[in-house]
Structure formats: structure tokens, C-alpha cells
Coordinates of N, CA and C in Angstrom, one line a residue:
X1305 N 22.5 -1.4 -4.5 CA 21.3 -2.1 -4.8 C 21.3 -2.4 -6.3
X1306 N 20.8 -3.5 -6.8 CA 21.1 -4.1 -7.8 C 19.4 -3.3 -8.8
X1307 N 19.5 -3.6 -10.2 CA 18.6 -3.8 -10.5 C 17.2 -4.5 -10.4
X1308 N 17.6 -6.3 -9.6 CA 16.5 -6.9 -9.8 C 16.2 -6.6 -8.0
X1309 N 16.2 -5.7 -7.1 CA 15.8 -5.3 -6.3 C 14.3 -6.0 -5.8
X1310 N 13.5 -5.3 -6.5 CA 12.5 -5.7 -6.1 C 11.6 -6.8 -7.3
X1311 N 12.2 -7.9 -7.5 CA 11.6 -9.5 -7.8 C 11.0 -9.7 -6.8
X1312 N 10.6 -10.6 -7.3 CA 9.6 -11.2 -6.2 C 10.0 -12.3 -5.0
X1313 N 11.3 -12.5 -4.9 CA 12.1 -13.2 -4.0 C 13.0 -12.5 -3.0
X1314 N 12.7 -11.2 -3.4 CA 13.8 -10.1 -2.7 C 13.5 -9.5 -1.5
X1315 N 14.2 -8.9 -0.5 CA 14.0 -8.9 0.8 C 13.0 -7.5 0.6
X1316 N 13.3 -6.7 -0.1 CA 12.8 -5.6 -0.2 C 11.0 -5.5 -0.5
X1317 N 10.5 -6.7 -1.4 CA 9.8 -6.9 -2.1 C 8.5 -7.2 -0.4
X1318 N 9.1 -8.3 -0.1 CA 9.3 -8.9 1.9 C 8.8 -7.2 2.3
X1319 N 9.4 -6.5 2.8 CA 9.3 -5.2 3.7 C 7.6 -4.9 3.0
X1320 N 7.8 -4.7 1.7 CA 6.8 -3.6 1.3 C 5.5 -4.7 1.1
X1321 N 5.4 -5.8 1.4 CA 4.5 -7.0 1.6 C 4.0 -6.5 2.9
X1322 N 4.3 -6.4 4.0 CA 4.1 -6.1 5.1 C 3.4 -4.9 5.6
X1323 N 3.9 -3.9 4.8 CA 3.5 -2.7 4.5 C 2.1 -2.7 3.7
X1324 N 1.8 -3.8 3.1 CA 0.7 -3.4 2.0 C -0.6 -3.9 2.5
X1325 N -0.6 -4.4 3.6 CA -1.9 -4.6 4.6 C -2.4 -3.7 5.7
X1326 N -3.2 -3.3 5.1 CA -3.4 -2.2 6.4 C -3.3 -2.1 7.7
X1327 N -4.3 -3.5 8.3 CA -3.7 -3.9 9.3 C -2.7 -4.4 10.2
X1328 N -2.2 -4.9 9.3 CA -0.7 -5.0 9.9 C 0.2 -3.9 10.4
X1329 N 0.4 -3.1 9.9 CA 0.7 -1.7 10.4 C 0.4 -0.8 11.8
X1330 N -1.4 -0.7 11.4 CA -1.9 -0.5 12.7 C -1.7 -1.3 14.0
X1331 N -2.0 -2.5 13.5 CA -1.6 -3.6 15.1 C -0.3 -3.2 15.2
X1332 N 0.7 -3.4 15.0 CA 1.8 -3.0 15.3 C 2.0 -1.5 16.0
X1333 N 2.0 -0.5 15.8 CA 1.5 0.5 16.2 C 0.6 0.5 17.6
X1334 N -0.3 -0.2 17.4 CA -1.2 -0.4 19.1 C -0.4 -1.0 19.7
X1335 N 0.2 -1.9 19.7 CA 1.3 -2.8 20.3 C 2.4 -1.9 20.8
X1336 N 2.5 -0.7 20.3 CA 4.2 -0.1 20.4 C 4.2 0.5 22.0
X1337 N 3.4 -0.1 22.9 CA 3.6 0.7 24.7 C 3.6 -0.4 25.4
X1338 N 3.5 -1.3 25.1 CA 3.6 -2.6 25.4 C 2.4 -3.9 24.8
X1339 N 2.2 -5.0 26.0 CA 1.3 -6.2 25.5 C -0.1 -6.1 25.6
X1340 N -1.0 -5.9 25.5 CA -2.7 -6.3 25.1 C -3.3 -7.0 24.8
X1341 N -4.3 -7.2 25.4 CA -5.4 -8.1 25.1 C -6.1 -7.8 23.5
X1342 N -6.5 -8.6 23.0 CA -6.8 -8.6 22.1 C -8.3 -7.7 22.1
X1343 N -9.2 -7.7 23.1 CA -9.9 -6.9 23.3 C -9.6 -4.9 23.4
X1344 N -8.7 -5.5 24.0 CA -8.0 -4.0 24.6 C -7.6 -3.5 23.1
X1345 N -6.9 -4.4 22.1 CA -6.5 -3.7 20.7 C -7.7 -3.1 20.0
X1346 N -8.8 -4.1 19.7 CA -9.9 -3.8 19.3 C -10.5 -2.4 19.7
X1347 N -10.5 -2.2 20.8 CA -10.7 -0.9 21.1 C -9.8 0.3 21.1
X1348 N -8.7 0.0 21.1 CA -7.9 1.0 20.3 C -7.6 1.3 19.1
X1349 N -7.9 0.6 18.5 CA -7.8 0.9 17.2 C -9.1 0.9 16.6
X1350 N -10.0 0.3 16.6 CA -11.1 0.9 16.2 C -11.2 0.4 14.7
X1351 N -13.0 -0.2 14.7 CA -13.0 -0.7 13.0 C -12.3 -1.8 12.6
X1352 N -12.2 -3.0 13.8 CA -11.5 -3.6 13.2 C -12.3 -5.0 13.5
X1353 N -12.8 -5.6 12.6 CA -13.5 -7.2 13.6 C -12.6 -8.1 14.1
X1354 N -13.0 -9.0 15.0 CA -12.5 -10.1 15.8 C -12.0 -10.8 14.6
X1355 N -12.2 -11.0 13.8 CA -11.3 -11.9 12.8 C -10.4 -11.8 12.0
X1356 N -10.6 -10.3 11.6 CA -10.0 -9.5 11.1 C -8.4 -9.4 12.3
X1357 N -8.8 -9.0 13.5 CA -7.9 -9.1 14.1 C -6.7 -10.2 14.6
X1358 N -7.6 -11.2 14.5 CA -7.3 -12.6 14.4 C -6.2 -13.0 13.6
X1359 N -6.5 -12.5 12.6 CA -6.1 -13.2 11.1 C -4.6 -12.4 11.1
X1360 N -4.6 -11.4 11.6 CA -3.4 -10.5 11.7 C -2.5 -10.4 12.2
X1361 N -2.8 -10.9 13.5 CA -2.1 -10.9 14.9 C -1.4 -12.5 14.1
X1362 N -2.3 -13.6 13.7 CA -1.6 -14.8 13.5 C -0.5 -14.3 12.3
X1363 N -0.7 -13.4 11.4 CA 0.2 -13.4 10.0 C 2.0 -12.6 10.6
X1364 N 1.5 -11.6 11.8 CA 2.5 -11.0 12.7 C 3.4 -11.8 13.4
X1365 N 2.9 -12.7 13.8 CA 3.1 -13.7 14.7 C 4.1 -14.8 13.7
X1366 N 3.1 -15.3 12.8 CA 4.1 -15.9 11.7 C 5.4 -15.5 11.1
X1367 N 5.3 -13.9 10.8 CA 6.7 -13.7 10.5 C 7.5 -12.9 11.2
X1368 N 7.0 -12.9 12.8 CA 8.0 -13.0 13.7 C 8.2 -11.4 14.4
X1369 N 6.9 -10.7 14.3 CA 6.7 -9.5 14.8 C 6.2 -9.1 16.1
X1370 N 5.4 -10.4 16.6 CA 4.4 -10.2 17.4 C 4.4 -11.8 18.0
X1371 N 4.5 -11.6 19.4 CA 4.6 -12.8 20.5 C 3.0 -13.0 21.3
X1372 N 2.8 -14.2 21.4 CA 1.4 -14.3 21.8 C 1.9 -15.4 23.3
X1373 N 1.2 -14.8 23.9 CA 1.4 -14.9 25.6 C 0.2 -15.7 26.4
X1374 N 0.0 -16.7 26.4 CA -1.2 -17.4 26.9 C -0.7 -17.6 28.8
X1375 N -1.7 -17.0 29.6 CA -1.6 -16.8 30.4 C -2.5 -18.1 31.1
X1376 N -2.0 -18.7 32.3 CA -2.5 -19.8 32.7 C -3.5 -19.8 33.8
X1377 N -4.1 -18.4 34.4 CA -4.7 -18.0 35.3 C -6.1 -18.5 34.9
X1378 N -7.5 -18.5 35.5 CA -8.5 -18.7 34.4 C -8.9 -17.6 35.1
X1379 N -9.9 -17.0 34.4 CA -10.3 -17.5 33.4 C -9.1 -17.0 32.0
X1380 N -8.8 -17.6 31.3 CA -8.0 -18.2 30.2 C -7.6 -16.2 29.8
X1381 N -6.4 -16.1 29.4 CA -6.1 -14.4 29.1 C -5.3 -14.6 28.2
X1382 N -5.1 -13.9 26.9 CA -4.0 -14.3 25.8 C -3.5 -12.3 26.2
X1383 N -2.4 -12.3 25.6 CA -1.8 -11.2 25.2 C -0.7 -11.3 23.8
X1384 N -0.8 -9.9 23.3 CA 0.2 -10.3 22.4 C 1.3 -8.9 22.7
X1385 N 2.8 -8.7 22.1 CA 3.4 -8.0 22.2 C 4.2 -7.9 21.5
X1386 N 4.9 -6.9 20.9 CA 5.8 -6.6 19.8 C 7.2 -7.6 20.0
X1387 N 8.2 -8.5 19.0 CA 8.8 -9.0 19.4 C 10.3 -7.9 19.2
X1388 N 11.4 -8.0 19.6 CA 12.6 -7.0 19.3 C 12.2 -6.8 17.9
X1389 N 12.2 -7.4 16.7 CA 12.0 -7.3 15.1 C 10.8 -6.6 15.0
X1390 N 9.8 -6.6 15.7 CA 8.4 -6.2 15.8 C 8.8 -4.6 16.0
X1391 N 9.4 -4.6 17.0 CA 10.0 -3.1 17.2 C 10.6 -2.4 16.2
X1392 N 11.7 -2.9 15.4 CA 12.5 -2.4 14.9 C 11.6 -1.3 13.2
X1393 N 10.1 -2.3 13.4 CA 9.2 -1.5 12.2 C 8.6 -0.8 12.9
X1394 N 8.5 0.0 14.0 CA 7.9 1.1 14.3 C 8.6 2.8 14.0
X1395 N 9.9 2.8 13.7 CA 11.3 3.6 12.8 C 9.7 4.1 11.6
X1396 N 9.8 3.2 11.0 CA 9.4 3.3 9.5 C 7.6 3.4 9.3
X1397 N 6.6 3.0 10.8 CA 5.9 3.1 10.6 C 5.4 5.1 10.6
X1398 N 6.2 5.1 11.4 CA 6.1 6.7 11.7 C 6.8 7.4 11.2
X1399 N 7.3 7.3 10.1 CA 8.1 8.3 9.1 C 6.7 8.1 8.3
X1400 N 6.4 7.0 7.9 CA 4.8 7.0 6.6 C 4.0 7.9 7.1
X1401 N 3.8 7.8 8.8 CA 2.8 8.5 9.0 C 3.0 10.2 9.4
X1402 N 4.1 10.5 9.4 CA 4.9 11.8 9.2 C 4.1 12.3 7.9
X1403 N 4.9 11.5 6.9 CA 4.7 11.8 5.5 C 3.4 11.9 5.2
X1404 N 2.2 11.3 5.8 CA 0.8 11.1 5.5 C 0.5 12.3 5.7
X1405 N 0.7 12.8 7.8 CA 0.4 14.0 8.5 C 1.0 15.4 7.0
X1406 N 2.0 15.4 6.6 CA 2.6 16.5 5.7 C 2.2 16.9 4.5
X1407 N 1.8 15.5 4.0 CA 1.4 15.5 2.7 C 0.1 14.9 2.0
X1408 N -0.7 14.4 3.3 CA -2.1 13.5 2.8 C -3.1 14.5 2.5
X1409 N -3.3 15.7 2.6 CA -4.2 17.1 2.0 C -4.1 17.3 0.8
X1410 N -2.8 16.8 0.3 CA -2.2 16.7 -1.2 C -2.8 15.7 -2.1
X1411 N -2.7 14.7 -1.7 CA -2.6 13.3 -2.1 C -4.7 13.1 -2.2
X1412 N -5.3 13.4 -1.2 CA -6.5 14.0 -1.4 C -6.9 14.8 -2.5
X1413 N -6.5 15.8 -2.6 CA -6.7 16.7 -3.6 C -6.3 16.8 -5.1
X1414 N -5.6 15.8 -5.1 CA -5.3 15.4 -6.2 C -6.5 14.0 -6.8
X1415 N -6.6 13.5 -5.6 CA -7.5 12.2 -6.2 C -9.2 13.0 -6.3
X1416 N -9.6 14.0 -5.5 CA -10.7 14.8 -5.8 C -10.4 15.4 -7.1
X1417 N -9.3 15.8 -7.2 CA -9.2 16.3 -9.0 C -10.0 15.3 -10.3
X1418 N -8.3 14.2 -9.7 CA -8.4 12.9 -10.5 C -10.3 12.8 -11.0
X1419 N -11.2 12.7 -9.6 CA -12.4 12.4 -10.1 C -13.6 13.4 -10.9
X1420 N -12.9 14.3 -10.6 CA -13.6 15.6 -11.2 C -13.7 16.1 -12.7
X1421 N -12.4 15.0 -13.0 CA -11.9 15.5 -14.3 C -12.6 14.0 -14.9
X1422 N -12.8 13.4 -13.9 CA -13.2 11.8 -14.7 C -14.5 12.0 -15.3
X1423 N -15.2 12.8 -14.3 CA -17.2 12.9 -14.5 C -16.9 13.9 -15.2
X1424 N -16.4 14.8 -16.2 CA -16.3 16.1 -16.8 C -15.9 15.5 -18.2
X1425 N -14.5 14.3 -18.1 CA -14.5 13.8 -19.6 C -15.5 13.1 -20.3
X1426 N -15.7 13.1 -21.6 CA -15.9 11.9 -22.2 C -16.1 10.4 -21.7
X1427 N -16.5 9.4 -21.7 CA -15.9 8.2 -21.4 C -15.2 7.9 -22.6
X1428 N -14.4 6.6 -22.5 CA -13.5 6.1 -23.6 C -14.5 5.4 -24.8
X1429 N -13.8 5.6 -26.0 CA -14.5 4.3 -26.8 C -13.3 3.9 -27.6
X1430 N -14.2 2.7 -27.3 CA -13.3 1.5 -27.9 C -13.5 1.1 -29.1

């Protein structure tokens, strides 16, 4: 790996874009047993609005993670489903959330510090 690794042109830079939306992650994840209605995700995952979901499913879709299946029956039925590439990020979603399960009691407790010590200092002057 080179130094300029992570520019802004770099594949790596790509991965952790993907990663830096919350729901992107999640949908993917509800996706990982197979195809769903878009209703059906909503309810599994939870907290998420119709547009919000929307907006997500199209950004997955765009870069080729997630297939949208317009069914011809009526009344009118979309599904979406992980594409082979779409799969291949489920490896890495669940090592994060390994690492979350292991170590998010930590990462907590540090940001409860972080605040404790904020309301206790001084404020700055400028």
C-alpha cells in the first residue's frame, strides 16, 4: 500500500464512503437472507423513514450492491436483494459489529468520561 492510500480518488477512500452512512450498512445487513419488500425492511430494521429508505436502497443500487426487482403481478410489488458485490460486504459488516459487540462498553465510557470532564473544565478563552 502506498502512501497516498487514502486520497480522495482511491479505492479505499470508495470502501470507507460506504461505510460512513449508517444506513447503508443496515440495509445491507436486512438484505443478507434474501429479497424484501421495502415494507418488510422497514420493519426490520426499525427507525427508518420511507425516504430515508428510499434514498438508500437507490445509492446501493447505484453502486451496484443491491438489485431492484419490479414484479409485474398487480397489485404492482418491488423487491430489492443483495447483488454477488452486495454480498461480498457482509465479511466486513460483521467483523465492525463483532468489534462494536467487544468493545462498544469502552468506546461509551470513554465518551461519558470525554463529557464529564468537559462540564468539570473551565471553558476556553480566547
Amino acid at each position: 500500500m502506498t502512501t497516498d492510500a487514502f486520497l480522495a480518488d482511491c479505492r479505499a477512500r470508495l470502501a470507507f464512503d460506504l461505510f460512513s452512512n449508517t444506513w447503508n450498512t443496515v440495509v445491507l445487513w436486512a438484505l443478507r437472507d434474501g429479497p424484501r419488500r421495502p415494507v418488510e425492511l422497514r420493519e426490520r430494521i426499525g427507525g427508518i423513514s420511507s425516504k430515508v429508505l428510499t434514498e438508500t436502497l437507490r445509492r446501493l443500487q447505484f453502486n451496484g450492491l443491491v438489485d431492484r426487482h419490479a414484479h409485474p403481478d398487480a397489485p404492482s410489488r418491488v423487491e430489492y436483494q443483495l447483488t454477488a458485490l452486495g454480498r461480498t460486504l457482509l465479511a466486513p459488516i460483521d467483523a465492525v459489529g463483532a468489534w462494536a459487540f467487544e468493545y462498544g462498553d469502552e468506546v461509551m465510557a470513554a465518551q461519558e468520561a470525554a463529557c464529564t470532564s468537559d462540564a468539570q473544565s473551565p471553558p476556553p478563552t480566547r
